[in-house]
CSV table of C-alpha atoms in Angstrom, one decimal:
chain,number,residue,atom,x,y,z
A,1425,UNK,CA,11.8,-31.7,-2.5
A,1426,UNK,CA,10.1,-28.5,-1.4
A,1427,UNK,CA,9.7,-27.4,-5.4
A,1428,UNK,CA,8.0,-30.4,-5.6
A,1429,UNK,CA,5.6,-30.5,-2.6
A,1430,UNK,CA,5.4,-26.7,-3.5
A,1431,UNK,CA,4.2,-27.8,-7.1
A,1432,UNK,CA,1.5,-30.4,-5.6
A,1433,UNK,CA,0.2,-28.1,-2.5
A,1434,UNK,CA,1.2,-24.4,-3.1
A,1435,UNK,CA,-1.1,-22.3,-3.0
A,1436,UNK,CA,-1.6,-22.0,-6.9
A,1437,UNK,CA,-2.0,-25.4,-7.0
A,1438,UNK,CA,-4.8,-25.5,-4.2
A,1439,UNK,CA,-6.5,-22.5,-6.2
A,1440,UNK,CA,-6.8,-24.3,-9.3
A,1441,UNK,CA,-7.8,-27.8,-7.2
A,1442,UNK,CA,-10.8,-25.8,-6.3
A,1443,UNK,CA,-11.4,-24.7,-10.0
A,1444,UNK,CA,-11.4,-28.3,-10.8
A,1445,UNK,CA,-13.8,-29.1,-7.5
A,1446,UNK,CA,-16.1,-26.3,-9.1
A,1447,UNK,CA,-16.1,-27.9,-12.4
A,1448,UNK,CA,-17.3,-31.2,-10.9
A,1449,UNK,CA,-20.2,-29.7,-8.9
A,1450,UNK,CA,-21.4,-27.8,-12.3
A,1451,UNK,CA,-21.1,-31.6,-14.0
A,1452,UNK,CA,-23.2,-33.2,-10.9
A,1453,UNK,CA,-26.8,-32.0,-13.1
A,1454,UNK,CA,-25.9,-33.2,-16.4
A,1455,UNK,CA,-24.7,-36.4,-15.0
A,1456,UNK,CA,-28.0,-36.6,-12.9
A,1457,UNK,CA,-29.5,-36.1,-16.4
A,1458,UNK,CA,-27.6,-38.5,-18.0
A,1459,UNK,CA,-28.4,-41.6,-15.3
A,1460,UNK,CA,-32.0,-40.4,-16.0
A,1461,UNK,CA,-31.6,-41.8,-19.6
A,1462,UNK,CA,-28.9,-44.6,-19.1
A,1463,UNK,CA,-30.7,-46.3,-16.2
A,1464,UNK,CA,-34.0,-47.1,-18.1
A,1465,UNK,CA,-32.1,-47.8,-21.3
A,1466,UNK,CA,-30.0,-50.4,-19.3
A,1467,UNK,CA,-33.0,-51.3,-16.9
A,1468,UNK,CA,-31.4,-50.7,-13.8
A,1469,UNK,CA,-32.1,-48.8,-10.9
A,1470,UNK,CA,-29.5,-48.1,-9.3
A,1471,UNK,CA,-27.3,-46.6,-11.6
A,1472,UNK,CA,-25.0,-44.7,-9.1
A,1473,UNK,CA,-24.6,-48.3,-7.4
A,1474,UNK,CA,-22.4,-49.4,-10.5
A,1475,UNK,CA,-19.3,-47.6,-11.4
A,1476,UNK,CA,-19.7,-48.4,-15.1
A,1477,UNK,CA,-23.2,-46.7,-15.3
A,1478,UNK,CA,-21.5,-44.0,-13.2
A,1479,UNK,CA,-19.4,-43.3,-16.1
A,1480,UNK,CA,-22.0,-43.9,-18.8
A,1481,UNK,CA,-24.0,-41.2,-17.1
A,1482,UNK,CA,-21.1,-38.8,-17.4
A,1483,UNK,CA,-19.9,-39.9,-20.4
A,1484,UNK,CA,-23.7,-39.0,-21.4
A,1485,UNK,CA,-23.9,-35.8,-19.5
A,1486,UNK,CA,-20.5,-34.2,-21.2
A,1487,UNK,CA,-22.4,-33.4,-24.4
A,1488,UNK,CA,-25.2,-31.7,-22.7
A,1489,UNK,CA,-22.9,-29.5,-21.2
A,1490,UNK,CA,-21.4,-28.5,-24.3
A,1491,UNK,CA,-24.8,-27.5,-25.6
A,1492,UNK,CA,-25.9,-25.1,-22.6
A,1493,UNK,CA,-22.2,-23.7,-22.5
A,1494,UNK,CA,-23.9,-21.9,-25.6
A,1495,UNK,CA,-25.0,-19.6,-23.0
A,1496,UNK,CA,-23.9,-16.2,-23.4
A,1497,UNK,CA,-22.6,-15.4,-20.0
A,1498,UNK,CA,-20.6,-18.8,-20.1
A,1499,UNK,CA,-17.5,-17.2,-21.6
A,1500,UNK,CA,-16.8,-14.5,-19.1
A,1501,UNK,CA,-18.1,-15.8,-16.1
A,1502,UNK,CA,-15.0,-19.2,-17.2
A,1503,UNK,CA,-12.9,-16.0,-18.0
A,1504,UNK,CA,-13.2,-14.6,-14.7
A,1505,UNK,CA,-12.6,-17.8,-12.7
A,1506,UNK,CA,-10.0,-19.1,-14.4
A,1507,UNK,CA,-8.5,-15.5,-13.6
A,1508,UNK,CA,-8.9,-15.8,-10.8
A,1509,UNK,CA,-8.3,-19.8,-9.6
A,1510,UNK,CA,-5.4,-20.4,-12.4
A,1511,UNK,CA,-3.4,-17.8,-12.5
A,1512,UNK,CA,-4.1,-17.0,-16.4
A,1513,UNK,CA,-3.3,-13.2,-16.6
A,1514,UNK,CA,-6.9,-10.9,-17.5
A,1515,UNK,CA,-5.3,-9.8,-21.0
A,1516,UNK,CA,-4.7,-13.5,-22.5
A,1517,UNK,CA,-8.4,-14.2,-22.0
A,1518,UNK,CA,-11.5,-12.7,-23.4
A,1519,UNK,CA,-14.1,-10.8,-21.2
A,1520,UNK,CA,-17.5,-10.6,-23.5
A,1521,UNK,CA,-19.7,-13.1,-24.4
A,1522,UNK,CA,-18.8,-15.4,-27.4
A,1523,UNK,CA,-20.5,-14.4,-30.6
A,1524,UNK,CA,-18.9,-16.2,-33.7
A,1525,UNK,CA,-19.0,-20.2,-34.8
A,1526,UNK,CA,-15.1,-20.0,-34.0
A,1527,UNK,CA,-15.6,-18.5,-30.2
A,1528,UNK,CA,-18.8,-20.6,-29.2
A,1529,UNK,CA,-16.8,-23.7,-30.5
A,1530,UNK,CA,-13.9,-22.8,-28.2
A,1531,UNK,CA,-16.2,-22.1,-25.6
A,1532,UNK,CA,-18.3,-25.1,-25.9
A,1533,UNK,CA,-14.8,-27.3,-26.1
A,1534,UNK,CA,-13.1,-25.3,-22.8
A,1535,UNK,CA,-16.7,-26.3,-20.7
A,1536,UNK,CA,-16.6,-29.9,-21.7
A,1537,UNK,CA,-12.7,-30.5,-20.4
A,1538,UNK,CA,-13.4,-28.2,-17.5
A,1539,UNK,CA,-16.1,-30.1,-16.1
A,1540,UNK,CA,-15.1,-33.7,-17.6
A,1541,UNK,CA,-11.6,-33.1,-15.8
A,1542,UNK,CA,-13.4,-31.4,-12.9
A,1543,UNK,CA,-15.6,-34.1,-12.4
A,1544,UNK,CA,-12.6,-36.9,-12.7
A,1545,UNK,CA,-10.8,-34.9,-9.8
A,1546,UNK,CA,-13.6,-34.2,-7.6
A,1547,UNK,CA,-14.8,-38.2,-7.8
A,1548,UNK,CA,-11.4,-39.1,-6.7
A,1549,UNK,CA,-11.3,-36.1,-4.4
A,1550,UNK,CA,-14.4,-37.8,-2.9
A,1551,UNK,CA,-13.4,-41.2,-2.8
A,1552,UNK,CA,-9.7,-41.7,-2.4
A,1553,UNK,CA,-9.2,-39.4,0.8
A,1554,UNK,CA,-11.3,-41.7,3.4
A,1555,UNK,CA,-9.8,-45.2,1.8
A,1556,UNK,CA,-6.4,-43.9,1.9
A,1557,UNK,CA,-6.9,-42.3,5.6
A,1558,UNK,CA,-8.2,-46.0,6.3
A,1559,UNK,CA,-4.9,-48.1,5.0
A,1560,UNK,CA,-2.9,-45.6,6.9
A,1561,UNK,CA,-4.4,-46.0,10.0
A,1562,UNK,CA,-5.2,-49.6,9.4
A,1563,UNK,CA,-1.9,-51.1,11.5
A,1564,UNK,CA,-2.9,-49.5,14.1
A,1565,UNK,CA,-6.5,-50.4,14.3
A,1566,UNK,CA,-5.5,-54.2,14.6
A,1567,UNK,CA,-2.8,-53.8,16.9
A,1568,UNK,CA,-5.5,-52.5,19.3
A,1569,UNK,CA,-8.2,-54.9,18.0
A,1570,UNK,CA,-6.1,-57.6,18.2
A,1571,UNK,CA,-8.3,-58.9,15.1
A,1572,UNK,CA,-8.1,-58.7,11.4
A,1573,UNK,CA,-11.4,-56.6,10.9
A,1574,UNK,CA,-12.9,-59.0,8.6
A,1575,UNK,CA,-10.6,-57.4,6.2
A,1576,UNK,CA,-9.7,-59.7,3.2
A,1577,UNK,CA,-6.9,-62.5,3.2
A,1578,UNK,CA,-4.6,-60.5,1.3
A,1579,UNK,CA,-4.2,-58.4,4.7
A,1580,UNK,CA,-3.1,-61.6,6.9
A,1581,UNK,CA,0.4,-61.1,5.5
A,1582,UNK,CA,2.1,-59.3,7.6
A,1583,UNK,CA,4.0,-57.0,4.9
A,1584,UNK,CA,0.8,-56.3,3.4
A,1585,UNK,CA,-0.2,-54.8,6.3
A,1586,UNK,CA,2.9,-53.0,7.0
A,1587,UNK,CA,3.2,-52.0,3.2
A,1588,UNK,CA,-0.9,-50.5,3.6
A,1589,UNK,CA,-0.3,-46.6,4.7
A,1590,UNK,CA,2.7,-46.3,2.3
A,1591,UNK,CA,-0.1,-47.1,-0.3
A,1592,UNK,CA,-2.1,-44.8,1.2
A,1593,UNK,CA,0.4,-42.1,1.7
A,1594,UNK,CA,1.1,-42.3,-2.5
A,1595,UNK,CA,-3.1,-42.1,-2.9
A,1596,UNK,CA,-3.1,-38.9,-1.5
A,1597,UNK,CA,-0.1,-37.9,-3.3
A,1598,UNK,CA,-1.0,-39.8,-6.5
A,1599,UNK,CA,-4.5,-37.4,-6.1
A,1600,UNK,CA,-2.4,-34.4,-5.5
A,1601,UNK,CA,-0.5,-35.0,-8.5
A,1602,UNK,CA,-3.6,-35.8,-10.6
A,1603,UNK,CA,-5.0,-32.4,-9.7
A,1604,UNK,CA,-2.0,-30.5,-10.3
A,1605,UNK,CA,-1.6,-31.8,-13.4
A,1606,UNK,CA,-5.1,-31.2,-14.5
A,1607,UNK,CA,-5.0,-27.7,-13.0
A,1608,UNK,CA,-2.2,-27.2,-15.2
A,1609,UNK,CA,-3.6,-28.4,-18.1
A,1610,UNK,CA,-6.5,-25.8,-18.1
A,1611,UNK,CA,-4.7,-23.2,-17.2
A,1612,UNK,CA,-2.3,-23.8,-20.3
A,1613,UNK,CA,-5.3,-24.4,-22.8
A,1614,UNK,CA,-7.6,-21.9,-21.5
A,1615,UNK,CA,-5.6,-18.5,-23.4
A,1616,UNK,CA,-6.1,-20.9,-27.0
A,1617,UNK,CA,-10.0,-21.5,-25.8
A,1618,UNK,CA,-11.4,-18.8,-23.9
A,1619,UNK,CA,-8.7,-15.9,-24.9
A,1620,UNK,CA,-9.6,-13.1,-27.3
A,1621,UNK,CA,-9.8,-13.7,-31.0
A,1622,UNK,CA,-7.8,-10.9,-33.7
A,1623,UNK,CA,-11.3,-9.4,-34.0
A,1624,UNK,CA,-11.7,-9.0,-30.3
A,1625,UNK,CA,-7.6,-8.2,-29.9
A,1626,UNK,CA,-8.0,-5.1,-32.7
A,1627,UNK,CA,-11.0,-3.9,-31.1
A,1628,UNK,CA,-9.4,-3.5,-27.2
A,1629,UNK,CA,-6.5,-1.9,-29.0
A,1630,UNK,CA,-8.7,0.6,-30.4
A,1631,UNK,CA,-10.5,1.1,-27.0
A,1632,UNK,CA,-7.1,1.5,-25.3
A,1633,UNK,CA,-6.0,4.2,-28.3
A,1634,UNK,CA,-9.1,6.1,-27.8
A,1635,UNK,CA,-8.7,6.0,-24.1
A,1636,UNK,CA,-5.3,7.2,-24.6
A,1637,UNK,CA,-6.0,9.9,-27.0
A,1638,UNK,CA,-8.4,11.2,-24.3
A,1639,UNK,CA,-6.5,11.3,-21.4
A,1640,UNK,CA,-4.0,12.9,-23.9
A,1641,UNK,CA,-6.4,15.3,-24.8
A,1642,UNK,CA,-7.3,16.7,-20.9
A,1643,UNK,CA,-3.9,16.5,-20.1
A,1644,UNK,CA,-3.0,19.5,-22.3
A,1645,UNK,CA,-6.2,21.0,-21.3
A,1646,UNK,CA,-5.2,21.2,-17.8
A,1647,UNK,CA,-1.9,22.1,-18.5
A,1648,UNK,CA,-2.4,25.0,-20.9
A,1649,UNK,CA,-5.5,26.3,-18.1
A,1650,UNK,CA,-3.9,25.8,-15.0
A,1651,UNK,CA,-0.2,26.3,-15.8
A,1652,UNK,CA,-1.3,29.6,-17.8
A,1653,UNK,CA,-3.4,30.8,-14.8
A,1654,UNK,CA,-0.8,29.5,-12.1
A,1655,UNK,CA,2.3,32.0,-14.4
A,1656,UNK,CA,0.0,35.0,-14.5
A,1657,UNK,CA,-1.4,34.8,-10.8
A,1658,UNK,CA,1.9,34.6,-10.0
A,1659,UNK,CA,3.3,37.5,-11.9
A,1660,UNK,CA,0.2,39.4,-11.1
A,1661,UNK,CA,0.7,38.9,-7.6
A,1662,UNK,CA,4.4,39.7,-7.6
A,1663,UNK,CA,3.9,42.9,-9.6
A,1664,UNK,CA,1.5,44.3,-6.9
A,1665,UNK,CA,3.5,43.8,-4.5
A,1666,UNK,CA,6.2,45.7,-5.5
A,1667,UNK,CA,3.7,48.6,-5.8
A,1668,UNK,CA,1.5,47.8,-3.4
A,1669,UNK,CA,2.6,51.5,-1.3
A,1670,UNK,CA,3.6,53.6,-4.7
A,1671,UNK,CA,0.5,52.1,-7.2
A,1672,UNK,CA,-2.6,51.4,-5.6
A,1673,UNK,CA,-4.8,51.5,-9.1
A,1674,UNK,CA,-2.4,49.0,-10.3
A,1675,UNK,CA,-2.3,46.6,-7.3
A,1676,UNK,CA,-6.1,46.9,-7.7
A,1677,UNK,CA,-6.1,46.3,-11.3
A,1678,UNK,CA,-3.7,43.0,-10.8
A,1679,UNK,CA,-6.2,41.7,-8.4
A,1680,UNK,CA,-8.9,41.9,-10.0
A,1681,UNK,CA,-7.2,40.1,-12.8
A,1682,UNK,CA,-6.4,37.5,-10.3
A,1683,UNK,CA,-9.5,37.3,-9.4
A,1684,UNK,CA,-10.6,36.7,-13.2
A,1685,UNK,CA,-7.8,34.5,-14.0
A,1686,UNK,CA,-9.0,32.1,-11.1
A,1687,UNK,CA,-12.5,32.2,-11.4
A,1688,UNK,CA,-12.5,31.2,-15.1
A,1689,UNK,CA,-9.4,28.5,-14.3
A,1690,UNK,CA,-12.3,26.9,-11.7
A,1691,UNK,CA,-14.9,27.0,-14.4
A,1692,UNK,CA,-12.5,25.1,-17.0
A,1693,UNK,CA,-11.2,22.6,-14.3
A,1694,UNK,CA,-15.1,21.7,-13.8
A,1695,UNK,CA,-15.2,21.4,-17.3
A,1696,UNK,CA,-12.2,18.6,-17.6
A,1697,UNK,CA,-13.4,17.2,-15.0
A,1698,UNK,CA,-16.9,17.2,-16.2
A,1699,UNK,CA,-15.3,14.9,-19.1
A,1700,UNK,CA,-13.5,12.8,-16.6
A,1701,UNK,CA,-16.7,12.0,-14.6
A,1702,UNK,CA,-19.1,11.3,-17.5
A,1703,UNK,CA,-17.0,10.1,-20.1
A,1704,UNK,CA,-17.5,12.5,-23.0
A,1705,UNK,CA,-15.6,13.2,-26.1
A,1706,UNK,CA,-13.3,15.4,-25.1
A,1707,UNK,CA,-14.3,17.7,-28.1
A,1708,UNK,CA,-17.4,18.0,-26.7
A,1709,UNK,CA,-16.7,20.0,-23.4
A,1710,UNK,CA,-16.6,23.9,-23.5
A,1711,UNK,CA,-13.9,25.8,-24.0
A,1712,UNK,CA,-12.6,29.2,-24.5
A,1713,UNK,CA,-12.4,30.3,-28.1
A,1714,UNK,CA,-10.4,33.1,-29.8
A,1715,UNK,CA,-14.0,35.1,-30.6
A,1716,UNK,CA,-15.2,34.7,-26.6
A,1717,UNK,CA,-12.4,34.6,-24.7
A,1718,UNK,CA,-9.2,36.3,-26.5
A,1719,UNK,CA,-9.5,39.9,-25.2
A,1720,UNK,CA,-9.9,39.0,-21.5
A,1721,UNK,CA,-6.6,36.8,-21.9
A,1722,UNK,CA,-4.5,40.0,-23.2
A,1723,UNK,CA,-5.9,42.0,-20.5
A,1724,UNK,CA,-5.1,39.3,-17.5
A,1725,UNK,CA,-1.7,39.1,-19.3
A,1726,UNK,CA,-1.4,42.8,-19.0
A,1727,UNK,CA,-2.7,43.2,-15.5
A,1728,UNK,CA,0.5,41.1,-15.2
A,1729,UNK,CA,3.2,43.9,-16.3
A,1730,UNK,CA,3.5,42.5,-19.7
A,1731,UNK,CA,3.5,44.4,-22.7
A,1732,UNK,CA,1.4,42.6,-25.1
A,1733,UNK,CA,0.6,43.9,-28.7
A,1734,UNK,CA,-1.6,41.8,-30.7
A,1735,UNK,CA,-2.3,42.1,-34.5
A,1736,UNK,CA,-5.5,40.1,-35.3
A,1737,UNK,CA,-5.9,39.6,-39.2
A,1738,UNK,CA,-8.6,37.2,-39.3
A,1739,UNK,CA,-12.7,37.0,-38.2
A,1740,UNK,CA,-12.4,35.1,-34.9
A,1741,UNK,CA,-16.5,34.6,-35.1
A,1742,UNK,CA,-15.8,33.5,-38.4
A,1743,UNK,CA,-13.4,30.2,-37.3
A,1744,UNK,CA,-14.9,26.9,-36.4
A,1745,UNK,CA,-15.2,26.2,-33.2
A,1746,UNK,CA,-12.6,23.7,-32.6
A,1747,UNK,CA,-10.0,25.6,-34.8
A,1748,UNK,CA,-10.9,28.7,-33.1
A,1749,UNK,CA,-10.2,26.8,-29.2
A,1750,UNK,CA,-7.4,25.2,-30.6
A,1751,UNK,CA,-5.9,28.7,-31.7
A,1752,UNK,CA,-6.2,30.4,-28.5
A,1753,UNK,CA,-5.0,27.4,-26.3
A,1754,UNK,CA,-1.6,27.8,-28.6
A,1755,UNK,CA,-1.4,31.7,-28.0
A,1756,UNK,CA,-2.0,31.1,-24.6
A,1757,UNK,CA,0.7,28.7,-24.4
A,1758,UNK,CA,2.9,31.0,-25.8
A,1759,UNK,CA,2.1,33.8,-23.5
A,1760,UNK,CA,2.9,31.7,-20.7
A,1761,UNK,CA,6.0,30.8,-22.0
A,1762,UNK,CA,6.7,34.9,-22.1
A,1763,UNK,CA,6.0,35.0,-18.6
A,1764,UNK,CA,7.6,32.6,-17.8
A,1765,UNK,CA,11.0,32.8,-19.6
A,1766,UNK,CA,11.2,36.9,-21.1
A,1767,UNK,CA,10.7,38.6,-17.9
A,1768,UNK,CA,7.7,40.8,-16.7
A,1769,UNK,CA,8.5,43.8,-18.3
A,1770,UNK,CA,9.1,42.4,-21.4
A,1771,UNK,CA,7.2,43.4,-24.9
A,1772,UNK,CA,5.6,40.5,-25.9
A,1773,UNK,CA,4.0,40.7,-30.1
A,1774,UNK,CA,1.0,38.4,-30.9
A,1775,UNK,CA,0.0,38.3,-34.7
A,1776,UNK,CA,-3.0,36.2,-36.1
A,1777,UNK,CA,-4.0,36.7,-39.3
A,1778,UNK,CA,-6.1,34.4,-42.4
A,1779,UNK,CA,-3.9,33.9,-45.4
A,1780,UNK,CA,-4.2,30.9,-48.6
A,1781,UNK,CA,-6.6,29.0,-46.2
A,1782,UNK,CA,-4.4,28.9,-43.3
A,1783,UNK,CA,-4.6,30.8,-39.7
A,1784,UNK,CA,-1.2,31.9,-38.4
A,1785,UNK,CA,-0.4,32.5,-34.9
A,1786,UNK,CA,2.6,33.7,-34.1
A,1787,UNK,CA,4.2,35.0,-30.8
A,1788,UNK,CA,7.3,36.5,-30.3
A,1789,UNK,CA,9.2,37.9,-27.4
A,1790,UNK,CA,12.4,38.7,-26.6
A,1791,UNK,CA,15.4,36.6,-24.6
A,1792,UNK,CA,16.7,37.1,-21.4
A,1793,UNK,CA,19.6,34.9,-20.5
A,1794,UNK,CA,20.0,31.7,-22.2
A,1795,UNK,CA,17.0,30.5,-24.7
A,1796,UNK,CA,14.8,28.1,-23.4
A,1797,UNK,CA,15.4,24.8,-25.0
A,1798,UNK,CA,12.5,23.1,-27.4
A,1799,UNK,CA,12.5,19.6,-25.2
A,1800,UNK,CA,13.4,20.2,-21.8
A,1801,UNK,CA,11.3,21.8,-19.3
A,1802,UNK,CA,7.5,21.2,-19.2
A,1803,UNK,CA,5.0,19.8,-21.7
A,1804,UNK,CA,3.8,23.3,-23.2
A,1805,UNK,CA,5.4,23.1,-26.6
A,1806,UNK,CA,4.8,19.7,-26.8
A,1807,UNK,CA,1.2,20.2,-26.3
A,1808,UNK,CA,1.2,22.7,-29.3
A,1809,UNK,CA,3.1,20.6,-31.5
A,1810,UNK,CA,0.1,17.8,-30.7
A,1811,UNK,CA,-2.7,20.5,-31.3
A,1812,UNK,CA,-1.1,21.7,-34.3
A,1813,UNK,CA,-0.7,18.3,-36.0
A,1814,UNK,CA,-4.3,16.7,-34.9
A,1815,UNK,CA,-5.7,19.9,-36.8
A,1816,UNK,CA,-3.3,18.8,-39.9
A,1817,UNK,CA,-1.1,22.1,-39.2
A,1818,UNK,CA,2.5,22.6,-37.8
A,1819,UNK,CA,3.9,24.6,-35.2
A,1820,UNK,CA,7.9,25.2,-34.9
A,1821,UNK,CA,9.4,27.2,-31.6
A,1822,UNK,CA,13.0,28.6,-31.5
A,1823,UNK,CA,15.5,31.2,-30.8
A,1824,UNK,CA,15.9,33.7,-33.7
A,1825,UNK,CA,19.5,35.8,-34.7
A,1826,UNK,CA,17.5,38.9,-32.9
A,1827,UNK,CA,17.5,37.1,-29.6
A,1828,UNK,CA,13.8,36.6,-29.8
A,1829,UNK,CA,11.9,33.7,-28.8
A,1830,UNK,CA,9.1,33.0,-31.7
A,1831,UNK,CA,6.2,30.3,-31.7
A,1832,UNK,CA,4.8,29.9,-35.0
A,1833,UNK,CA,1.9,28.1,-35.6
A,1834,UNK,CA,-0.1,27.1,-38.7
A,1835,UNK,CA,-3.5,25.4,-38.6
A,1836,UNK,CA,-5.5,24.9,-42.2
A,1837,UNK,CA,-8.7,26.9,-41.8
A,1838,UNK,CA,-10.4,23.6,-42.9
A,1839,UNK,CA,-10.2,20.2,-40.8
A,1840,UNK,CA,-8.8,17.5,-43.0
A,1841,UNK,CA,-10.1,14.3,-41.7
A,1842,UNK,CA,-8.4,12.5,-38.9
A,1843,UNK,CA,-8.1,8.7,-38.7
A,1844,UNK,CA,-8.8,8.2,-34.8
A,1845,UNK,CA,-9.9,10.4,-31.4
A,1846,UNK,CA,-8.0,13.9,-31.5
């Protein structure tokens, strides 16, 4: 019993009672319309006096409807209530305007049952509340009148009378039941007339990939910045402390390489940030490149206590742009996996060099304790492996037989071309 009263007066069924209502106050023009034409073709003047011309004016008005639902806004604005009033989840219904045959057609056909059922419910709504209120309370009213009311002779049986608000109780369930139903109804055609078409489906899929691809992107952007500059600071800051009484030139150099490290950190946070707030490509923000920004990386990596030698091979002013960013977010990645994992001391070897149209990065340091794996841990080598292959290029990481850790990356010195957002 209470899944049933639940089903008739819940509260989804009250929500989509009100779509329904709705529906039948957008009908109320086009049937005020339609008794503008039915009453002089019928020559009556009273058109809403007559049920049958009540109807005929509807019936009249329907069409009409289905012509202005041409609208463009029709199709979102029916989106967004029946998401709202039905329950239909956002992703089974289409949000833009309808723009082929197929979708105005669907459109067109949705806006004719809503308000034809809308108007159906909200003329009973209207009328069967106050006559069912009336045979409920009727019993009552001539027990205290003493009289029959002038009501008709059917009412002078005295089981008629007694049987009246049982009639009117099932009106009002009857209505309930009518609504529900309807509500239902709706809410099961409107995915098949108002939800998205393949067209529409492949299009929000691409959106989402693209959307994907660039929250992707800043992801390793702020990782490689922020995790690189959070390693060295910390190193940095470790190292001068330890001399802080015996070194001062040092502790002084490894602060003003903190300093360095997090003043440009802030400028490329504001940068992927920039992207987040106005919704550029992510290719598009600046970046540090191996020409501009190379040298001052090895020297904050130094300031550090590392040993860093590095080999370069190739013309960094001589790399496009996005090859030549991609390149030094990798050897920056691998230089904070030396801090991280090979000690502070340790002699870290970075080699890039041009060869058969390929640039080759490789860093290689050695192992202290037990080699860090490929998978676990962070998302650094992850993030290389994903640069590596959106610039058609590889990038393999591992232990070697000399107890070394080597990174080895190669990117083609030419972009093939890529199929979606890098």
């Amino acid at each position: 019993m209470s899944a049933v009263a639940r089903l008739l007066f819940g509260r989804r069924a009250r929500l989509r009672w009100i779509h329904l209502i709705l529906g039948g106050a957008l009908a109320m023009p086009y049937v005020l319309v339609g008794s503008v034409v039915v009453g002089p073709a019928i020559g009556s003047d009273d058109v809403f006096g007559s049920l049958p011309l009540q109807l005929a004016s509807f019936g009249l008005g329907l069409p009409l409807a289905a012509v202005t639902s041409l609208f463009p806004l029709t199709r979102p604005l029916e989106s967004g209530t029946v998401r709202w009033l039905c329950g239909v989840d956002a992703d089974r219904l289409a949000s833009g305007p309808a723009r082929t045959r197929g979708e105005k057609g669907r459109t067109a056909a949705w806006f004719t049952l809503h308000l034809g059922f809308g108007g159906i419910i909200a003329g009973m709504s209207l009328a069967l509340p106050p006559f069912a209120v009336t045979l409920i309370v009727l019993p009552v009213l001539v027990g205290v009148r003493g009289d029959r009311l002038g009501l008709p002779g059917v009412f002078d049986h005295a089981w008629v009378l007694a049987l009246a608000p049982v009639v009117g109780a099932l009106s009002l369930v009857a209505l309930a039941g009518c609504a529900a139903g309807c509500g239902a109804l709706l809410a099961r055609w409107a995915p098949l007339l108002l939800g998205p078409t393949p067209r529409e489906r492949l299009a929000a899929a691409e959106a989402r990939a693209a959307d994907l691809a660039v929250r992707n992107r800043l992801a390793r952007e702020l990782h490689d910045s922020v995790g690189h500059a959070l390693s060295a600071v910390t190193l940095q800051a470790s190292a001068a402390r330890r001399v802080l009484d015996s070194d001062p030139e040092f502790v002084r150099e490894a602060l003003a390489a903190i300093e360095d490290t997090t003043r440009r950190t802030v400028g490329e946070l504001d940068a992927v940030l920039g992207v987040l707030r106005e919704g550029d490509a992510p290719g598009t923000a600046p970046g540090p490149t191996l020409a501009a920004d190379l040298d001052g990386l090895l020297r904050r990596t130094r300031a550090g206590g590392q040993r860093v030698s590095a080999t370069v091979d190739a013309d960094p002013e001589a790399l496009p742009p996005l090859l030549s960013r991609e390149a030094y977010r990798i050897v920056q990645e691998g230089l904070s996996n030396a801090l991280k994992h090979a000690g502070q001391r340790a002699a870290v070897t970075v080699r890039i060099a041009a060869a058969g149209g390929e640039l080759e990065i490789t860093v290689e340091n050695p192992v202290s304790g037990p080699a860090p794996s490929r998978t676990g841990g962070g998302h650094g080598l992850r993030g290389i492996a994903d640069r590596a292959r959106l610039l058609g290029g590889t990038a393999t990481a591992g232990a070697t037989p000399a107890r070394t850790w080597r990174l080895h990356a190669r990117l083609p010195l030419t972009r093939p071309p890529t199929r979606g957002p890098a």
